Tab-separated table of C-alpha atoms in Angstrom:
chain	number	residue	atom	x	y	z
A	1	MET	CA	-75.716	-33.983	23.713
A	2	GLN	CA	-73.961	-33.461	26.974
A	3	LYS	CA	-70.748	-32.446	25.160
A	4	ILE	CA	-72.622	-29.826	23.112
A	5	PHE	CA	-74.223	-28.495	26.306
A	6	ILE	CA	-70.757	-28.082	27.887
A	7	TYR	CA	-69.498	-26.221	24.809
A	8	ILE	CA	-72.360	-23.758	25.130
A	9	ILE	CA	-71.747	-23.177	28.826
A	10	ILE	CA	-68.003	-22.569	28.313
A	11	PHE	CA	-68.735	-20.286	25.442
A	12	LEU	CA	-71.166	-18.191	27.500
A	13	ILE	CA	-68.751	-17.949	30.425
A	14	ILE	CA	-65.712	-16.780	28.479
A	15	GLY	CA	-67.586	-14.557	26.084
A	16	PHE	CA	-67.946	-14.141	22.353
A	17	SER	CA	-64.311	-12.915	21.831
A	18	ILE	CA	-62.985	-16.513	21.527
A	19	PRO	CA	-64.147	-18.559	18.564
A	20	ILE	CA	-66.132	-21.659	19.361
A	21	ASN	CA	-63.622	-23.887	17.532
A	22	ILE	CA	-60.865	-22.876	20.033
A	23	VAL	CA	-63.171	-23.596	23.000
A	24	SER	CA	-63.994	-26.954	21.421
A	25	ALA	CA	-60.288	-27.796	20.947
A	26	GLN	CA	-59.513	-26.879	24.555
A	27	TYR	CA	-62.312	-29.010	25.818
A	28	ASP	CA	-61.212	-31.945	23.622
A	29	ASN	CA	-57.650	-31.610	25.054
A	30	ILE	CA	-58.931	-31.672	28.606
A	31	TYR	CA	-61.063	-34.700	27.777
A	32	LYS	CA	-57.987	-36.402	26.202
A	33	ILE	CA	-55.652	-35.794	29.127
A	34	ASN	CA	-58.176	-37.086	31.638
A	35	HIS	CA	-58.752	-40.134	29.437
A	36	ILE	CA	-54.989	-40.795	29.231
A	37	ILE	CA	-54.546	-40.469	33.003
A	38	ASN	CA	-57.374	-42.886	33.639
A	39	SER	CA	-55.896	-45.373	31.172
A	40	LEU	CA	-52.472	-45.575	32.804
A	41	ASP	CA	-53.449	-47.876	35.649
A	42	ASN	CA	-50.165	-49.400	36.789
A	43	HIS	CA	-48.198	-48.459	33.642
A	44	LEU	CA	-44.870	-46.801	34.316
A	45	PHE	CA	-41.925	-46.411	31.971
A	46	SER	CA	-43.400	-48.921	29.473
A	47	THR	CA	-43.789	-48.344	25.721
A	48	TYR	CA	-47.436	-47.491	26.298
A	49	TYR	CA	-46.505	-45.034	29.079
A	50	TYR	CA	-44.024	-43.123	26.901
A	51	LEU	CA	-46.459	-43.036	23.987
A	52	GLN	CA	-49.031	-41.409	26.293
A	53	VAL	CA	-46.384	-38.890	27.517
A	54	GLU	CA	-45.650	-37.942	23.908
A	55	THR	CA	-49.394	-37.643	23.103
A	56	ALA	CA	-50.108	-35.515	26.167
A	57	SER	CA	-47.037	-33.274	25.502
A	58	ASN	CA	-48.683	-32.133	22.294
A	59	LEU	CA	-51.993	-31.115	23.842
A	60	GLY	CA	-50.891	-27.580	24.749
A	61	LYS	CA	-51.148	-25.294	27.723
A	62	SER	CA	-54.869	-25.939	28.298
A	63	VAL	CA	-54.015	-29.233	30.051
A	64	MET	CA	-51.417	-27.755	32.461
A	65	PRO	CA	-53.855	-27.193	35.297
A	66	ILE	CA	-54.773	-30.927	35.240
A	67	LEU	CA	-51.134	-31.916	35.108
A	68	ILE	CA	-50.268	-29.648	38.006
A	69	LYS	CA	-53.110	-31.125	40.020
A	70	SER	CA	-51.884	-34.615	39.146
A	71	LEU	CA	-48.494	-33.924	40.743
A	72	ALA	CA	-50.327	-34.503	44.034
A	73	ASP	CA	-52.158	-37.612	42.907
A	74	GLU	CA	-52.087	-40.528	45.417
A	75	ARG	CA	-50.717	-42.839	42.696
A	76	TYR	CA	-46.974	-42.385	42.159
A	77	ASN	CA	-47.106	-43.398	38.520
A	78	ILE	CA	-49.558	-40.582	37.791
A	79	ARG	CA	-47.277	-38.142	39.661
A	80	CYS	CA	-44.385	-39.339	37.465
A	81	PHE	CA	-46.576	-38.963	34.354
A	82	ALA	CA	-47.549	-35.417	35.246
A	83	ALA	CA	-43.906	-34.427	35.815
A	84	ASP	CA	-42.753	-36.129	32.585
A	85	VAL	CA	-45.386	-34.283	30.525
A	86	LEU	CA	-44.697	-30.935	32.198
A	87	GLY	CA	-41.055	-31.424	31.208
A	88	ASN	CA	-41.821	-32.426	27.623
A	89	ILE	CA	-44.825	-30.210	26.910
A	90	ARG	CA	-44.210	-28.012	23.831
A	91	MET	CA	-45.321	-24.781	25.453
A	92	ARG	CA	-43.746	-24.697	28.880
A	93	ASP	CA	-45.039	-22.056	31.260
A	94	LYS	CA	-43.443	-20.712	34.469
A	95	ILE	CA	-46.750	-21.266	36.223
A	96	ALA	CA	-45.714	-24.964	36.657
A	97	ILE	CA	-42.426	-24.076	38.423
A	98	PRO	CA	-43.619	-23.704	42.073
A	99	TYR	CA	-45.585	-26.972	41.818
A	100	LEU	CA	-42.609	-28.846	40.347
A	101	VAL	CA	-40.357	-27.398	43.023
A	102	GLU	CA	-42.745	-28.585	45.677
A	103	ALA	CA	-42.962	-32.011	44.047
A	104	SER	CA	-39.120	-32.277	44.025
A	105	THR	CA	-39.350	-33.452	47.658
A	106	ASP	CA	-41.841	-36.209	46.866
A	107	LYS	CA	-41.516	-39.347	49.029
A	108	HIS	CA	-41.111	-41.621	46.007
A	109	PRO	CA	-37.702	-41.587	44.262
A	110	MET	CA	-39.108	-42.174	40.814
A	111	VAL	CA	-41.281	-39.107	41.128
A	112	ARG	CA	-38.310	-37.039	42.314
A	113	GLN	CA	-36.345	-38.266	39.330
A	114	SER	CA	-39.144	-37.317	36.861
A	115	VAL	CA	-39.610	-33.972	38.523
A	116	GLY	CA	-35.876	-33.232	38.487
A	117	ILE	CA	-35.643	-34.074	34.757
A	118	ALA	CA	-38.615	-31.841	34.146
A	119	LEU	CA	-37.040	-28.976	36.093
A	120	THR	CA	-33.939	-29.110	33.922
A	121	LYS	CA	-36.182	-28.076	31.025
A	122	TYR	CA	-37.227	-24.943	32.954
A	123	LEU	CA	-33.669	-23.724	33.508
A	124	ASP	CA	-33.991	-21.360	30.550
A	125	LEU	CA	-36.402	-19.322	32.603
A	126	ASN	CA	-33.496	-18.524	34.944
A	127	ASN	CA	-35.502	-19.219	38.095
A	128	GLN	CA	-33.432	-19.503	41.266
A	129	GLU	CA	-35.956	-21.879	42.878
A	130	VAL	CA	-35.397	-24.309	40.006
A	131	ILE	CA	-31.614	-24.056	40.424
A	132	ALA	CA	-31.878	-24.609	44.204
A	133	SER	CA	-34.138	-27.633	43.811
A	134	LEU	CA	-31.888	-29.228	41.204
A	135	LYS	CA	-28.824	-28.761	43.463
A	136	LYS	CA	-30.682	-30.712	46.174
A	137	LEU	CA	-31.714	-33.429	43.789
A	138	LEU	CA	-28.115	-33.810	42.642
A	139	GLN	CA	-27.431	-34.769	46.281
A	140	ASP	CA	-30.497	-37.035	46.645
A	141	ASN	CA	-30.079	-40.124	48.774
A	142	VAL	CA	-31.116	-42.374	45.860
A	143	TRP	CA	-28.458	-42.731	43.176
A	144	GLU	CA	-30.906	-43.119	40.270
A	145	VAL	CA	-32.274	-39.685	41.104
A	146	ARG	CA	-28.825	-38.142	41.095
A	147	THR	CA	-27.871	-39.707	37.753
A	148	GLY	CA	-31.247	-39.036	36.147
A	149	VAL	CA	-31.076	-35.316	36.864
A	150	LEU	CA	-27.368	-35.028	35.997
A	151	ASN	CA	-27.789	-36.789	32.633
A	152	SER	CA	-30.605	-34.410	31.723
A	153	LEU	CA	-28.645	-31.196	32.127
A	154	GLY	CA	-27.943	-29.436	28.851
A	155	VAL	CA	-24.417	-28.487	27.790
A	156	LYS	CA	-25.013	-24.781	28.452
A	157	LYS	CA	-26.395	-25.324	31.959
A	158	ILE	CA	-23.791	-27.752	33.311
A	159	LYS	CA	-21.449	-25.019	34.484
A	160	ILE	CA	-24.128	-23.728	36.905
A	161	PHE	CA	-23.761	-26.999	38.824
A	162	MET	CA	-19.996	-27.535	38.458
A	163	PRO	CA	-19.286	-27.669	42.255
A	164	GLU	CA	-21.958	-30.351	42.672
A	165	ILE	CA	-20.692	-32.323	39.632
A	166	ILE	CA	-17.071	-32.288	40.857
A	167	LYS	CA	-18.282	-33.581	44.209
A	168	MET	CA	-20.192	-36.359	42.410
A	169	LEU	CA	-16.908	-37.646	40.976
A	170	SER	CA	-16.335	-39.018	44.491
A	171	ASP	CA	-19.829	-40.417	44.844
A	172	GLU	CA	-20.204	-43.807	46.539
A	173	HIS	CA	-22.025	-45.204	43.520
A	174	GLU	CA	-20.044	-46.027	40.410
A	175	TRP	CA	-22.748	-44.993	37.922
A	176	VAL	CA	-23.019	-41.570	39.525
A	177	ARG	CA	-19.274	-41.178	39.055
A	178	VAL	CA	-19.631	-42.160	35.372
A	179	SER	CA	-22.469	-39.651	34.914
A	180	ALA	CA	-20.274	-36.967	36.464
A	181	ILE	CA	-17.470	-37.819	33.999
A	182	ASP	CA	-19.945	-37.617	31.108
A	183	ALA	CA	-21.129	-34.179	32.354
A	184	LEU	CA	-17.574	-32.900	32.457
A	185	GLU	CA	-17.092	-34.156	28.890
A	186	LYS	CA	-20.000	-31.932	27.838
A	187	ALA	CA	-18.513	-28.971	29.696
A	188	LYS	CA	-15.090	-29.354	27.967
A	189	ASP	CA	-13.396	-27.433	30.762
A	190	ILE	CA	-9.691	-28.196	30.963
A	191	GLN	CA	-9.654	-26.937	34.543
A	192	VAL	CA	-11.401	-30.104	35.724
A	193	MET	CA	-8.490	-32.341	34.678
A	194	GLN	CA	-7.049	-32.519	38.225
A	195	PHE	CA	-10.396	-34.099	39.369
A	196	LEU	CA	-10.642	-36.483	36.426
A	197	ARG	CA	-7.099	-37.730	36.932
A	198	LYS	CA	-8.113	-38.906	40.444
A	199	LEU	CA	-10.484	-41.379	38.836
A	200	PHE	CA	-7.551	-43.053	36.987
A	201	ASP	CA	-7.228	-45.103	40.175
A	202	ASP	CA	-10.933	-45.785	40.631
A	203	PRO	CA	-11.678	-49.311	42.048
A	204	GLN	CA	-14.199	-49.917	39.200
A	205	GLU	CA	-12.486	-50.507	35.873
A	206	PHE	CA	-15.380	-49.184	33.743
A	207	VAL	CA	-15.200	-45.868	35.677
A	208	LYS	CA	-11.451	-45.788	35.047
A	209	VAL	CA	-12.033	-46.509	31.324
A	210	ARG	CA	-14.480	-43.642	31.009
A	211	ALA	CA	-12.209	-41.214	32.922
A	212	TYR	CA	-9.267	-42.011	30.659
A	213	HIS	CA	-11.389	-41.700	27.501
A	214	VAL	CA	-12.835	-38.262	28.469
A	215	ALA	CA	-9.680	-36.890	29.969
A	216	ALA	CA	-7.592	-37.726	26.898
A	217	LYS	CA	-10.016	-35.784	24.729
A	218	MET	CA	-9.336	-32.721	26.775
A	219	ASP	CA	-5.635	-33.221	27.390
A	220	LYS	CA	-3.586	-34.886	24.618
A	221	SER	CA	-0.566	-35.143	26.979
A	222	ILE	CA	-2.284	-38.198	28.462
A	223	ILE	CA	-1.919	-39.960	25.128
A	224	GLU	CA	1.693	-38.845	24.843
A	225	GLU	CA	2.363	-40.368	28.374
A	226	CYS	CA	0.903	-43.693	27.160
A	227	LEU	CA	3.050	-43.727	24.012
A	228	ILE	CA	6.177	-43.168	26.113
A	229	GLU	CA	5.109	-46.051	28.383
A	230	LEU	CA	4.797	-48.300	25.316
A	231	LYS	CA	8.572	-48.182	24.991
A	232	ASN	CA	9.196	-48.993	28.663
A	233	ASP	CA	11.262	-52.112	29.451
A	234	ASP	CA	8.938	-52.916	32.328
A	235	THR	CA	6.390	-55.385	30.941
A	236	ASN	CA	3.668	-54.389	33.408
A	237	ILE	CA	3.995	-50.686	32.544
A	238	ARG	CA	3.898	-51.564	28.858
A	239	LYS	CA	0.799	-53.806	29.222
A	240	PHE	CA	-1.082	-51.095	31.139
A	241	ALA	CA	-0.157	-48.509	28.477
A	242	ILE	CA	-1.609	-50.825	25.816
A	243	LYS	CA	-4.846	-51.176	27.787
A	244	LYS	CA	-5.097	-47.422	28.365
A	245	LEU	CA	-4.717	-46.709	24.613
A	246	GLY	CA	-7.647	-49.017	24.031
A	247	TRP	CA	-9.702	-47.156	26.599
A	248	ILE	CA	-8.767	-43.794	25.144
A	249	ALA	CA	-9.529	-45.080	21.593
A	250	ASP	CA	-7.712	-42.344	19.726
A	251	LYS	CA	-7.374	-43.304	16.034
A	252	ASN	CA	-3.973	-41.685	15.745
A	253	THR	CA	-2.401	-44.301	18.017
A	254	ILE	CA	-3.144	-47.278	15.765
A	255	ASN	CA	0.311	-47.261	14.100
A	256	ASN	CA	2.098	-47.133	17.422
A	257	LEU	CA	0.336	-50.282	18.554
A	258	VAL	CA	0.818	-52.089	15.238
A	259	GLU	CA	4.578	-51.314	15.313
A	260	LEU	CA	4.800	-52.929	18.773
A	261	ILE	CA	3.342	-56.245	17.691
A	262	SER	CA	6.597	-57.690	16.391
A	263	GLU	CA	8.517	-56.747	19.508
A	264	VAL	CA	6.372	-58.362	22.242
A	265	ASP	CA	5.234	-61.851	23.286
A	266	ILE	CA	1.910	-63.519	22.526
A	267	GLU	CA	0.256	-62.201	25.709
A	268	GLU	CA	0.963	-58.594	24.853
A	269	GLN	CA	-0.062	-59.232	21.231
A	270	GLY	CA	-3.435	-60.371	22.599
A	271	LEU	CA	-3.710	-57.111	24.576
A	272	ILE	CA	-2.820	-55.109	21.486
A	273	ALA	CA	-5.557	-56.927	19.543
A	274	LEU	CA	-8.128	-56.035	22.218
A	275	SER	CA	-7.061	-52.404	22.350
A	276	LEU	CA	-7.079	-52.054	18.547
A	277	SER	CA	-10.542	-53.627	18.403
A	278	GLU	CA	-11.712	-50.995	20.955
A	279	ILE	CA	-10.187	-48.240	18.849
A	280	CYS	CA	-11.862	-49.583	15.706
A	281	TRP	CA	-15.193	-49.778	17.551
A	282	GLU	CA	-14.933	-46.089	18.316
A	283	ASN	CA	-13.589	-45.326	14.803
A	284	PRO	CA	-15.240	-47.735	12.329
A	285	GLY	CA	-13.364	-46.154	9.382
A	286	LEU	CA	-10.188	-47.906	10.598
A	287	ILE	CA	-11.568	-51.417	9.965
A	288	GLY	CA	-10.429	-51.222	6.370
A	289	GLU	CA	-6.830	-50.712	7.577
A	290	ILE	CA	-7.100	-53.766	9.829
A	291	LYS	CA	-8.382	-55.884	6.915
A	292	HIS	CA	-5.371	-54.699	4.911
A	293	LEU	CA	-3.079	-55.883	7.688
A	294	CYS	CA	-4.494	-59.418	7.283
A	295	ASN	CA	-2.430	-59.544	4.087
A	296	SER	CA	0.824	-58.595	5.894
A	297	SER	CA	3.936	-60.671	5.232
A	298	ASN	CA	4.619	-60.367	8.960
A	299	ASN	CA	2.930	-63.431	10.430
A	300	LYS	CA	2.577	-61.843	13.952
A	301	ILE	CA	0.817	-58.745	12.521
A	302	LYS	CA	-1.400	-60.933	10.331
A	303	LYS	CA	-2.517	-63.042	13.275
A	304	VAL	CA	-3.272	-59.963	15.448
A	305	ALA	CA	-5.264	-58.368	12.597
A	306	GLU	CA	-7.353	-61.545	12.323
A	307	MET	CA	-7.923	-61.453	16.096
A	308	ILE	CA	-9.078	-57.826	15.885
A	309	LEU	CA	-11.612	-58.627	13.216
A	310	TYR	CA	-12.818	-61.564	15.315
A	311	TYR	CA	-13.300	-59.371	18.373
A	312	ILE	CA	-15.145	-56.714	16.338
A	313	GLU	CA	-17.427	-59.433	14.887
A	314	GLN	CA	-18.120	-60.869	18.299
A	315	SER	CA	-18.960	-57.431	19.799
A	316	VAL	CA	-21.536	-56.891	17.044
A	317	TYR	CA	-23.355	-60.083	18.093
A	318	ASP	CA	-23.019	-59.606	21.872
């Protein structure tokens, strides 16, 4: 009875020009969003949480005032929720921008991360406040905020933040450096090669691996350099070249590595097996070729091929 009474009041206030079924739908959406917010309790980034974000994102613009208000809620998980929904909502409206910009300085890093990710969705509106806020968040003092925002930037918008991204290649945190490398991969700008090459000497091997992998996609001369090093008489140079070809994982280098098997000792054969397994992991279509090598009359090649298949099988189960 109370619900019907509210329908009548809303209908009288907004006039007869809007059909009652639209008023009813809007009221239902407002009721639903309040119910969702009240049900969250301490939920944050759980399966339930994300299901509610998805549900709320489909409720339409009528719930935006409640979401905007929730950006200032005393509970940080509700502030995160409001930002996540404002970023995912199907009908984004520039009315939310000043409130998201204000929330980008929230005291809680998880809120700043959610707000930053949401703001990347509003870049299409070409708002300078949004760009300025995102630039600040890319320099946030919490590394998860920096990576969260950077990973959310679309391909077309990365170039706006290129100076910040290049600076992030030297970030103190390794995962920020990896995110910066991934962003440059999206940009596909050969002019950044000089900055990527600096990470070839990164203290963290997984950063180095990612740098080689992305750089070689942009500049094939890096692969050519490795192939030349494969023929070097210096064992250490040759070993490192084998490793690098595994990191790069270019399918066209498989024959070069297979040809080397008969010429090197068992240690280097083991490295070749690892690198070829990495190449096959990136290019599953090559596994058939490796299986064929198991029938080779060359015993060294046969053993390496068997090792490769073993490594691939183990990586599936790990």
